[in-house]
Tab-separated table of C-alpha atoms in Angstrom:
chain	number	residue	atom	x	y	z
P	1	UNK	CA	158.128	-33.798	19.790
P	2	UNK	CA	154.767	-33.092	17.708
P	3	UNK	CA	156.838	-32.614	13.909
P	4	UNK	CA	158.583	-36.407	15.168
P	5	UNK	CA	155.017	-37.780	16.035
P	6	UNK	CA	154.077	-36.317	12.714
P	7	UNK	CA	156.551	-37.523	10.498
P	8	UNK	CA	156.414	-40.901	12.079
P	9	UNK	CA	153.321	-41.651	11.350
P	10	UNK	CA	153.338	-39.923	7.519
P	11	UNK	CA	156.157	-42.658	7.590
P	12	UNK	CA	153.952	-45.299	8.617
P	13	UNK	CA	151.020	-44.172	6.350
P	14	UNK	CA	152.713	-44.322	3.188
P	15	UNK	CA	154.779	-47.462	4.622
P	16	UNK	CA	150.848	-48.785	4.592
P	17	UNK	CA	149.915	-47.772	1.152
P	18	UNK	CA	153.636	-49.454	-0.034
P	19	UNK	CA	152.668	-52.897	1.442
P	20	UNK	CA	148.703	-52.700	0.329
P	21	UNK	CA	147.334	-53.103	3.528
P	22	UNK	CA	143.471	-53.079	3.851
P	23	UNK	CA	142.530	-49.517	3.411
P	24	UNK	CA	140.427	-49.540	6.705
P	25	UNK	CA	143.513	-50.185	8.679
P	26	UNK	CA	145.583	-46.962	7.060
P	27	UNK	CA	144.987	-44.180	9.046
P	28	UNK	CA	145.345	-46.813	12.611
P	29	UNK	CA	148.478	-48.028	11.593
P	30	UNK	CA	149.722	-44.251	11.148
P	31	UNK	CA	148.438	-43.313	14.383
P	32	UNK	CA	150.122	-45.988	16.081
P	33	UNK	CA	153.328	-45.650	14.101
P	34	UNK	CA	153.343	-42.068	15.647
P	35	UNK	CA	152.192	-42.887	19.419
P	36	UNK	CA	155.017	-46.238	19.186
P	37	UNK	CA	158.121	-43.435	17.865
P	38	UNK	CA	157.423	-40.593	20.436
P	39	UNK	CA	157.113	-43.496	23.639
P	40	UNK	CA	160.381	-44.500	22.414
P	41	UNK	CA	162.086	-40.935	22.047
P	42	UNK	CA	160.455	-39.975	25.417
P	43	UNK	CA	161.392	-43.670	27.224
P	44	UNK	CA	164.361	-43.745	25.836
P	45	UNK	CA	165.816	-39.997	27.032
P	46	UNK	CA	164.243	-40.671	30.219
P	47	UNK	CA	165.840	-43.664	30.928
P	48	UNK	CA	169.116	-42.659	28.966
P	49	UNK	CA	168.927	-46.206	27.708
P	50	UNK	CA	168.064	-46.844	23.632
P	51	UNK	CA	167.334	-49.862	24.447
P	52	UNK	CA	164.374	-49.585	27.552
P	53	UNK	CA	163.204	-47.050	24.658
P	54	UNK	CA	162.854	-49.739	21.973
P	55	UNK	CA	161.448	-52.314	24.172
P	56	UNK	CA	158.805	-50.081	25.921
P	57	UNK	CA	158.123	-48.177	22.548
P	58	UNK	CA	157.696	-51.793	20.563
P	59	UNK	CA	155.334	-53.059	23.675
P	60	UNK	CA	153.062	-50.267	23.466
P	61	UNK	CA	152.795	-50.770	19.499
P	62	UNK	CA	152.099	-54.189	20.281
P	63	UNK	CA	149.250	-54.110	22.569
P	64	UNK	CA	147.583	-51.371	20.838
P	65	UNK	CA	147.811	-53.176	17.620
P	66	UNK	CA	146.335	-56.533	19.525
P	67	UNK	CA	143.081	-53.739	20.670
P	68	UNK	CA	143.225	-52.794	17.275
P	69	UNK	CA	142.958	-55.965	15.125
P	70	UNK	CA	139.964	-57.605	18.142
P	71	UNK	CA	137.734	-54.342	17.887
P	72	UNK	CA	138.502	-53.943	13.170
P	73	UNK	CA	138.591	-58.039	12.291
P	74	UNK	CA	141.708	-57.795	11.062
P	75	UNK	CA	145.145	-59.496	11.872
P	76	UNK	CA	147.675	-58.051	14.404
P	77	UNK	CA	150.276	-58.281	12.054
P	78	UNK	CA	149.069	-55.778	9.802
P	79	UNK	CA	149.271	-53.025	12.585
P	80	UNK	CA	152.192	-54.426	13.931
P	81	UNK	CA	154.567	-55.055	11.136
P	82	UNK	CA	153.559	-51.535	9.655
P	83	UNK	CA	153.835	-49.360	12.835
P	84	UNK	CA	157.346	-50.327	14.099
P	85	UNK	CA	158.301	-49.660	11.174
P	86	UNK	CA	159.907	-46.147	12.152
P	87	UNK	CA	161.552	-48.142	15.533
P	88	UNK	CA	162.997	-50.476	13.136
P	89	UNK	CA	167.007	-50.583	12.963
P	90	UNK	CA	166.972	-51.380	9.340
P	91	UNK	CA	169.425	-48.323	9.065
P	92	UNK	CA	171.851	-49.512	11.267
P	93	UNK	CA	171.966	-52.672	9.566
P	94	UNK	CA	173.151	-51.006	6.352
P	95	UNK	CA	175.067	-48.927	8.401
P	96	UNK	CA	177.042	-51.790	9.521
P	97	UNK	CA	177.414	-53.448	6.159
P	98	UNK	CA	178.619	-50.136	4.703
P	99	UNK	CA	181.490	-50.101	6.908
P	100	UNK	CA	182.451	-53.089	6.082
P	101	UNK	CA	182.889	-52.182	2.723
P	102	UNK	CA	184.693	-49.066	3.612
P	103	UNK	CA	187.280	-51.307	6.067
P	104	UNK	CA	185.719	-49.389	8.579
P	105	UNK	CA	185.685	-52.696	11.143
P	106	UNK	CA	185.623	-50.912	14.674
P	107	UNK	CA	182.702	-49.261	13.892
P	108	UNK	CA	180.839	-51.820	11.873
P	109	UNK	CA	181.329	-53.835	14.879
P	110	UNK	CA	179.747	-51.263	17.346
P	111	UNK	CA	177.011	-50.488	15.084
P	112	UNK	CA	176.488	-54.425	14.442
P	113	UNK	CA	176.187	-55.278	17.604
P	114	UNK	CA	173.895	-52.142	18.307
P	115	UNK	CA	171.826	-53.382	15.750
P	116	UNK	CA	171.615	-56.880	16.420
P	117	UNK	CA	170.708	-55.848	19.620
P	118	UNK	CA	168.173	-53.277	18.994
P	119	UNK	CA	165.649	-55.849	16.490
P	120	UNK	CA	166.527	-58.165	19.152
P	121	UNK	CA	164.657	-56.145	21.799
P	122	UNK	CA	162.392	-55.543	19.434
P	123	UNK	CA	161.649	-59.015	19.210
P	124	UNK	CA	161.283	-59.593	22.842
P	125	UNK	CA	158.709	-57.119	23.199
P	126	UNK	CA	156.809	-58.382	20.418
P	127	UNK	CA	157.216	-61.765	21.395
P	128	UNK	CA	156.371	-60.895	25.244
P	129	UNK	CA	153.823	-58.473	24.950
P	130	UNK	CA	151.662	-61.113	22.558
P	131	UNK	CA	152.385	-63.512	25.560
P	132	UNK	CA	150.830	-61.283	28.110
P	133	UNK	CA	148.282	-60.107	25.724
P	134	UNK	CA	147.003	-63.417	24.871
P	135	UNK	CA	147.448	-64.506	28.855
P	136	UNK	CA	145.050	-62.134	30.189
P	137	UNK	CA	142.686	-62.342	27.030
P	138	UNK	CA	142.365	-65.691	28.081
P	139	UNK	CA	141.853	-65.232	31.933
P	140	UNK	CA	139.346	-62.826	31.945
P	141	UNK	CA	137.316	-65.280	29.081
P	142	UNK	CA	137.535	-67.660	31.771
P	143	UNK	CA	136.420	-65.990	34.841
P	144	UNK	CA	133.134	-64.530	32.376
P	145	UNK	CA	132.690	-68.474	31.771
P	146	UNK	CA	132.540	-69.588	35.006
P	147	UNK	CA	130.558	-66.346	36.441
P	148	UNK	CA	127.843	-67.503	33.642
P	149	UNK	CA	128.023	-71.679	35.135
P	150	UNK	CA	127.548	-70.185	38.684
Q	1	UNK	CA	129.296	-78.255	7.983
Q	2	UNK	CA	130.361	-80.667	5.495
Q	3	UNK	CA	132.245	-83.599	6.495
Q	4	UNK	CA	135.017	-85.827	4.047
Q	5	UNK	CA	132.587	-87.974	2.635
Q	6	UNK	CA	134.643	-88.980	-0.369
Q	7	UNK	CA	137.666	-89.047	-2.452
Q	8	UNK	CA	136.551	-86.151	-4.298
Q	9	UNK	CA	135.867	-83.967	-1.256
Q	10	UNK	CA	140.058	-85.274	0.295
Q	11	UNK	CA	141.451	-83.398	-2.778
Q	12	UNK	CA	139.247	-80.239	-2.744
Q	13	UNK	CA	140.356	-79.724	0.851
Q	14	UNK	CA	143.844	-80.245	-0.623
Q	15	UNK	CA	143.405	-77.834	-2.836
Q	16	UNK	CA	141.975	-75.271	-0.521
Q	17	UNK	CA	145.139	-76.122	1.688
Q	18	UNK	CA	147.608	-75.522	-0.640
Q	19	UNK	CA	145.905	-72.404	-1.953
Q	20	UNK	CA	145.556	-70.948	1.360
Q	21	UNK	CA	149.188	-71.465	2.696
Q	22	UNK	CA	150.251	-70.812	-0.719
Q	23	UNK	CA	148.929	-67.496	-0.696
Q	24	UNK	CA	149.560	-66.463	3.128
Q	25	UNK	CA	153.555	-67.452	2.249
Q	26	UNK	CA	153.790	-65.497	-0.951
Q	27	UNK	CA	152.125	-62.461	0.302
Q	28	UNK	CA	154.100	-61.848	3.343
Q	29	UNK	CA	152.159	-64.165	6.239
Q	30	UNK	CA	154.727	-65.387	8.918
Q	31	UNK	CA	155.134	-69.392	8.562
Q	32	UNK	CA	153.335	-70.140	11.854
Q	33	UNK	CA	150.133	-68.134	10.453
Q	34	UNK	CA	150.406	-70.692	7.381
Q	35	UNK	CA	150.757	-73.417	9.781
Q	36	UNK	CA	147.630	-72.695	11.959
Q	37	UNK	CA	145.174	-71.950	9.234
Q	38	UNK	CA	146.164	-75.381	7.490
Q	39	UNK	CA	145.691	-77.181	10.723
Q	40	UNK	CA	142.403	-75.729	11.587
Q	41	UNK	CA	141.007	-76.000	8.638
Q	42	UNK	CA	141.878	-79.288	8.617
Q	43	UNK	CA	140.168	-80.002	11.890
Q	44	UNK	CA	137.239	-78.091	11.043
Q	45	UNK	CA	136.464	-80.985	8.834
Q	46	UNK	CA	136.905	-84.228	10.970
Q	47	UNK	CA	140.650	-84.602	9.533
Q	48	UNK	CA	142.521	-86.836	11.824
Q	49	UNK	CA	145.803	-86.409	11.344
Q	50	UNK	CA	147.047	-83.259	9.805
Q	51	UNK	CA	150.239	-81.986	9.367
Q	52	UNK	CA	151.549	-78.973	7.702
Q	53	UNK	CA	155.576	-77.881	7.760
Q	54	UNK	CA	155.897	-74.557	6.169
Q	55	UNK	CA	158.847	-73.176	5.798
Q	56	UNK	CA	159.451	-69.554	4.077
Q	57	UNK	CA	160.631	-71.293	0.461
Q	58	UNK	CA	158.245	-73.938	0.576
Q	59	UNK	CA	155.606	-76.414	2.522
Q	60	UNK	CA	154.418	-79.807	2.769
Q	61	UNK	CA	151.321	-81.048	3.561
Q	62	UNK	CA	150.289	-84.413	4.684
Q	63	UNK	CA	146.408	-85.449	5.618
Q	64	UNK	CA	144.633	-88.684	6.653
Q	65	UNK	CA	141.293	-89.211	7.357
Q	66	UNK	CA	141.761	-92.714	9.341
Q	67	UNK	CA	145.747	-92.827	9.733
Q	68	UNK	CA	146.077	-95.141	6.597
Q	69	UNK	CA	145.353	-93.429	3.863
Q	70	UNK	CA	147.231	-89.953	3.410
Q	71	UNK	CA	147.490	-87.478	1.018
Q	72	UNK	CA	150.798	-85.186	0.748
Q	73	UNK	CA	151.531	-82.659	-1.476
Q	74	UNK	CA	154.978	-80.231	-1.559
Q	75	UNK	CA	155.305	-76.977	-2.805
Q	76	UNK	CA	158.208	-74.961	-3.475
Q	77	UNK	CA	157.356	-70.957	-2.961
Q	78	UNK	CA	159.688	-68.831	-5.475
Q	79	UNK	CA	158.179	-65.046	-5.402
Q	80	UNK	CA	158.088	-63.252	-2.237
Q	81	UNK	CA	156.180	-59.825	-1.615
Q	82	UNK	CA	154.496	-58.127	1.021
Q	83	UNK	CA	150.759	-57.571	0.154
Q	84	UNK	CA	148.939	-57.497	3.550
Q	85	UNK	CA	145.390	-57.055	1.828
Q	86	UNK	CA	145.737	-60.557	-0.013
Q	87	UNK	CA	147.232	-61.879	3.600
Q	88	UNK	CA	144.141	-61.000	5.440
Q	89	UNK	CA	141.805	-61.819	2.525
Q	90	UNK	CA	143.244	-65.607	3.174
Q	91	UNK	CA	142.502	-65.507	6.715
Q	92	UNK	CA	139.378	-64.207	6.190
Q	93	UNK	CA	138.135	-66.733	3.858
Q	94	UNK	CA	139.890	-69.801	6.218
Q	95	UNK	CA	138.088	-68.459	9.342
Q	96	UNK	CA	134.606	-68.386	7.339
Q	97	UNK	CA	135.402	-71.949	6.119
Q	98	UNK	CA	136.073	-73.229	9.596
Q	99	UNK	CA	132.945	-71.740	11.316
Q	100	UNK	CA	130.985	-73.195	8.173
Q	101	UNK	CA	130.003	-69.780	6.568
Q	102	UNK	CA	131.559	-70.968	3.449
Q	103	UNK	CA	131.674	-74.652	1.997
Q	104	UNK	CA	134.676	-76.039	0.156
Q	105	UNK	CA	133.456	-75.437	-3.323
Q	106	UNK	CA	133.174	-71.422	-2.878
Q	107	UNK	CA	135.882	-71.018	-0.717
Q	108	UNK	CA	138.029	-72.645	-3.643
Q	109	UNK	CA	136.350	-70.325	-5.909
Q	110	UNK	CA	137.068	-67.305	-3.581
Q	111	UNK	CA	140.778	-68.194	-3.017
Q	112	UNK	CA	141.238	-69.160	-6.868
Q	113	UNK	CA	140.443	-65.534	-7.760
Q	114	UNK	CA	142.361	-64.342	-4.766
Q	115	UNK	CA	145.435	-66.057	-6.253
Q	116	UNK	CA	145.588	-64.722	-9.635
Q	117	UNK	CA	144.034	-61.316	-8.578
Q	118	UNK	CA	146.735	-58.104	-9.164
Q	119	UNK	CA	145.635	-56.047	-5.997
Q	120	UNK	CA	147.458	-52.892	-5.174
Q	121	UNK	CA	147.551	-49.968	-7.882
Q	122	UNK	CA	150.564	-49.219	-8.950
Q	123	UNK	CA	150.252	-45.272	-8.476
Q	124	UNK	CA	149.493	-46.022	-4.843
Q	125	UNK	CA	153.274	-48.029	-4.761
Q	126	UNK	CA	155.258	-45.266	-6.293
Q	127	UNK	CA	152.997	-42.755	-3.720
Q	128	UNK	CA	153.946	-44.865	-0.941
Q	129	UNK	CA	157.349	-45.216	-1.613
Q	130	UNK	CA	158.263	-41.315	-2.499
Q	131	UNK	CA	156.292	-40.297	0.377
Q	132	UNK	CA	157.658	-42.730	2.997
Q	133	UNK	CA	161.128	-42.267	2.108
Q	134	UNK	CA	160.139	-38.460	2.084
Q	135	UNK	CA	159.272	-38.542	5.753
Q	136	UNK	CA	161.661	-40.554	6.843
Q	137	UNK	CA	163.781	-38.051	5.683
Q	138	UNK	CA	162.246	-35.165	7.688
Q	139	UNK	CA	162.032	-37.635	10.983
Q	140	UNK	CA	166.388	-37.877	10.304
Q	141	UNK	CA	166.489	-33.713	10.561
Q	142	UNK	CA	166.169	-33.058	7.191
Q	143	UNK	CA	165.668	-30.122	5.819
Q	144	UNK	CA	162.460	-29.263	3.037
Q	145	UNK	CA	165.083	-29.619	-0.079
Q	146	UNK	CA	166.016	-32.849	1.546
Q	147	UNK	CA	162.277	-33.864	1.535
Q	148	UNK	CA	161.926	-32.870	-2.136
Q	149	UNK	CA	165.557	-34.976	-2.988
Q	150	UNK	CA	164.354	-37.722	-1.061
Q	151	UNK	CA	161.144	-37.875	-2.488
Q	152	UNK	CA	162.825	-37.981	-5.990
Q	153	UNK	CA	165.197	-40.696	-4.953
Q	154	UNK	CA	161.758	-42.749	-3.384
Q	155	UNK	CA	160.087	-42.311	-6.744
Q	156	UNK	CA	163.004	-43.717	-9.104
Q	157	UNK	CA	163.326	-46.604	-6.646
Q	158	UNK	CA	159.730	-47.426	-7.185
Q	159	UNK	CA	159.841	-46.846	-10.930
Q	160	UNK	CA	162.708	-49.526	-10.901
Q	161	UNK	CA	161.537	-51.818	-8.365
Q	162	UNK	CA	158.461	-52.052	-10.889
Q	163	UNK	CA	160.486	-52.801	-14.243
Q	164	UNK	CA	162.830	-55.473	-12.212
Q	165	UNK	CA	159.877	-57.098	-10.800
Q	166	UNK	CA	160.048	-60.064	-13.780
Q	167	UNK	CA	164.073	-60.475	-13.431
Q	168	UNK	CA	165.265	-63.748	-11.713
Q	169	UNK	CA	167.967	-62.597	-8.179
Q	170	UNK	CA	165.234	-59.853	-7.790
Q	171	UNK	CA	166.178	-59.177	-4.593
Q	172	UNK	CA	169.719	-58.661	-5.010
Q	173	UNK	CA	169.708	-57.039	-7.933
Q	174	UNK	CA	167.047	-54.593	-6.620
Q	175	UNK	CA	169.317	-54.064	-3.378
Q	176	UNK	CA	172.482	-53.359	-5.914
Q	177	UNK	CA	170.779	-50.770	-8.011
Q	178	UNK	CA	169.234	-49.160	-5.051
Q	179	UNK	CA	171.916	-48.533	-3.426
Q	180	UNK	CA	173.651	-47.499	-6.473
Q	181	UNK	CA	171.066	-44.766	-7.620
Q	182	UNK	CA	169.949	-43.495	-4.358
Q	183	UNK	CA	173.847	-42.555	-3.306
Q	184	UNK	CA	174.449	-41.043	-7.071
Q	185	UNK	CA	170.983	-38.850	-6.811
Q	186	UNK	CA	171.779	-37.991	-3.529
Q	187	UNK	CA	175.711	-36.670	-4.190
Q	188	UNK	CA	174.154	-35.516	-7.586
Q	189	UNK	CA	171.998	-32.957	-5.683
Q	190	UNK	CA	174.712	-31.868	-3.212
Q	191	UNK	CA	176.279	-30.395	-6.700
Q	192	UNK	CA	173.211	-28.062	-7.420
Q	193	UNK	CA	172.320	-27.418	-3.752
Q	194	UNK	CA	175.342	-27.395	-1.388
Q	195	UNK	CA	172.946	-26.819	1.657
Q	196	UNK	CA	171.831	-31.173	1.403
Q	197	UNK	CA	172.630	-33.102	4.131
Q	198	UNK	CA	173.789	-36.175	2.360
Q	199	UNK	CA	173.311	-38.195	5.467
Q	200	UNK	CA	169.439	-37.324	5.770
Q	201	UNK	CA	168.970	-38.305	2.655
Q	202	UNK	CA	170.770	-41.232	1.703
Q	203	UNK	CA	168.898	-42.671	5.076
Q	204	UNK	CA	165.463	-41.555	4.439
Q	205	UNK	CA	165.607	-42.835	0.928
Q	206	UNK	CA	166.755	-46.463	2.175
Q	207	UNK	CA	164.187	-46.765	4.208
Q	208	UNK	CA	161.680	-48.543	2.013
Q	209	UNK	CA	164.598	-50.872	0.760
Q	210	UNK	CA	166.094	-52.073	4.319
Q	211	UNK	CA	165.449	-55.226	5.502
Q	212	UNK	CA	164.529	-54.137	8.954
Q	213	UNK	CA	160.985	-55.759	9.297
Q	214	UNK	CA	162.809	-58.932	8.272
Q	215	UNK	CA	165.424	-58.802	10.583
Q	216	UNK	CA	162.824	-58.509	13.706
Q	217	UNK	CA	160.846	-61.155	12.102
Q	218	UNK	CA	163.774	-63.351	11.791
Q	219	UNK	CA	164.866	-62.668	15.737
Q	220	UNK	CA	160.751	-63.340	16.641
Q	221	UNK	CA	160.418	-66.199	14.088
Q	222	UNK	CA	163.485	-68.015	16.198
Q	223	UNK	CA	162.100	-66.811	19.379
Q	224	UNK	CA	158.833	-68.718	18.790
Q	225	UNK	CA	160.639	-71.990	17.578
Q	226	UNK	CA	160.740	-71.311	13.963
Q	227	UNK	CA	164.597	-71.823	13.657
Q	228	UNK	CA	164.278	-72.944	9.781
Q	229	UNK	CA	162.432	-69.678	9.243
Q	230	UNK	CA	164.060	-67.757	11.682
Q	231	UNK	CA	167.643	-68.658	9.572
Q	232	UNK	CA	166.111	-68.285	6.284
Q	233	UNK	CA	164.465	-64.873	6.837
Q	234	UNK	CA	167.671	-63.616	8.682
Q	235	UNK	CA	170.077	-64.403	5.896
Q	236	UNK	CA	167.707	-63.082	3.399
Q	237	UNK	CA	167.694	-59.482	5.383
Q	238	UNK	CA	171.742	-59.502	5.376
Q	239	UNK	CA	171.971	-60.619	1.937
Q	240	UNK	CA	169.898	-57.506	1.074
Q	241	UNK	CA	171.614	-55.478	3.078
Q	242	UNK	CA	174.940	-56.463	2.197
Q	243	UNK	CA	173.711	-55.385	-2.034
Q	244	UNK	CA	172.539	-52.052	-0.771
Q	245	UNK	CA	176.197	-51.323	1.454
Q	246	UNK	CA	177.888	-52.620	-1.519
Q	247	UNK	CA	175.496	-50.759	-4.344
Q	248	UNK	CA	176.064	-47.366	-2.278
Q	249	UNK	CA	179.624	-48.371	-1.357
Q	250	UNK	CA	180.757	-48.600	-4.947
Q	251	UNK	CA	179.445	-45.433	-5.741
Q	252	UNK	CA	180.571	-43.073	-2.786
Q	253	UNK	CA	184.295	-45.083	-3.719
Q	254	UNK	CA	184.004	-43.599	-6.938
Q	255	UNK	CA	182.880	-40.459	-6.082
Q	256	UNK	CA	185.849	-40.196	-3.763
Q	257	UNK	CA	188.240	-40.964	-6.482
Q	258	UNK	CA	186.666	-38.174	-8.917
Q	259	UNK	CA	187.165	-36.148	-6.436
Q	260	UNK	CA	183.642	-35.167	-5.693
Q	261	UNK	CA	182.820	-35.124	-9.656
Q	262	UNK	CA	181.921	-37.945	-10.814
């Protein structure tokens, strides 16, 4: 479990220093990259679903990235786009087009449709977890407001 | 903070506009980021009506300061990369311009120089892309001589991905030759080491190729309501993956047919 946290966020760090992110977001986005992989492996055996694994793995990037990008300045998607990065089925999307060109259709179908449905819940969580995020950011702004009117 | 006073003032904001979504787009921003910063900006300065359609190839941009007078301009977006420092360098300057920190004529300056700045060394890309596709290796149960292969294989990609940058079909032709070279290093190395896992490597040295990222994007993008982008980013990510199947493909076909010596 430690060597997969490791390599997933030496991933992630040099994923960083490919895309030229801000160098005061580096070592964050590695840290996170490592903390989103190892909720997934552990969710994901758990559960013995892939998929809860993805979605709770991709949530957890999420919010931390949100903490992340309020406390540096920054935006979320730096964090975000970098530290899913080892989640991310891009394999299984090249996967999927190699057996296609190898006439291998049964399985390009399974893995297709494993793919599709893996950056799908990917997706979700991003897309849900911002939501939520943003929802209760929001709330607890206005309760401070109106404690300060009363 | 200034308000539109004058003609001359309508275009500079214009300007700062199209620099600012200009430079979001092309760097990697997500279309409803480009969309947001144009319309904030715009009401930061007493615009009435502004509109901004951004879509990942292009944008249009219409303002008016009264509803009869407005001022569009189009742009068509041709190079694509991800450079997340220039991204948030945008933002940065559009949030200082709409809390007044910064007044049109320097944050035209700053985004000017932002625009035709190279950021990112180049030793840092060829770094980054060894060593990712390195470690991606490991996290697929590779072995240490996978690493090493792997980190070969990341290296070459970079070195190419560098010379092609000028070529026209970059994308494509990037995904082709990737694909290509990383399956012929890969079986090369199986002839000199047996041990290789061919599988841990050919995967780990994808990695920085795949369209992954995109394809999540794409799924979120339509989630949110950006179908145009959603559609656009989507086909882009199998179009590139499609190159790198057939680019590897082609090669593993021949090395089948040379019986394991070509």
């Amino acid at each position: 479990m430690f060597s997969d946290f490791f390599y997933a966020a030496m991933a992630a760090l040099f994923f960083a220093l490919l895309f030229n992110v801000p160098k005061i977001s580096i070592p964050v986005t590695a840290l996170l990259g490592g903390i989103g992989y190892v909720v997934f492996l552990i969710v994901g055996e758990q559960s013995s679903s892939q998929m809860l694994g993805f979605f709770v793995g991709t949530s957890v990037i999420t919010i931390l990235s949100e903490i992340a990008a309020r406390i540096m300045k920054l935006a979320t998607t730096i964090f975000v786009s970098i530290a899913i990065i080892p989640l991310v089925p891009g394999l299984g999307l090249y996967k999927t087009m190699l057996f296609i060109v190898q006439n291998n259709y049964e399985l390009a179908l399974s893995t297709g449709i494993q793919t599709m449905s893996a950056a799908g819940t990917m997706a979700m969580a991003i897309a849900i977890t911002t939501l939520l995020y943003r929802f209760i950011i929001n709330l607890i702004a206005k309760i401070n407001k109106s404690k300060v009117t009363i | 903070m200034d308000s539109i006073t004058n003609d001359v003032n309508v275009h500079k904001l214009m300007k700062v506009l199209n620099l600012v979504a200009k430079i979001i787009l092309e760097n990697g921003g997500e279309t409803h980021r480009a969309e947001d910063t144009i319309n904030r900006i715009a009401k930061s300065f007493g615009i009435e009506e502004a509109e901004g359609v951004v879509i990942p190839v292009g944008f249009f941009i219409t303002i008016s300061r009264n509803g009869l007078d407005s001022y569009t301009t189009v742009k068509r977006i041709t190079k694509r990369t991800t450079d997340l420092y220039k991204m948030n360098e945008a933002n940065r300057i559009s949030r200082m311009l709409t809390e007044g920190k910064l007044n049109l004529d320097e944050a035209l300056e700053e985004l000017q120089g932002l625009s035709t700045r190279t950021t990112g060394n180049k030793w840092l890309l060829l770094i980054g892309s060894a060593l990712s596709s390195g470690f991606f290796t490991l996290l697929f149960n590779g072995s240490i001589l996978d690493f090493f292969i792997s980190v070969f294989c990341g290296t070459i990609i970079q070195i190419l991905a560098l010379m092609l940058r000028v070529e026209e079909m970059f994308p494509l032709v990037m995904s082709l030759l990737g694909g290509f070279s990383i399956s012929c290093i890969a079986t090369a190395s199986t002839l000199l080491f047996p041990e290789v896992s061919l599988e841990a490597v050919i995967s780990g040295a994808i990695m920085p190729l795949l369209p992954g990222l995109a394809m999540t994007n794409a799924i979120r993008d339509s989630m949110q309501g950006d179908l145009i982008s959603g559609l656009v980013r989507g086909t882009e990510a199998i179009i590139i993956a499609i190159g790198l199947a057939v680019g590897a493909g082609f090669y593993l076909k021949l090395w089948l047919l040379g019986g394991g010596l070509v």
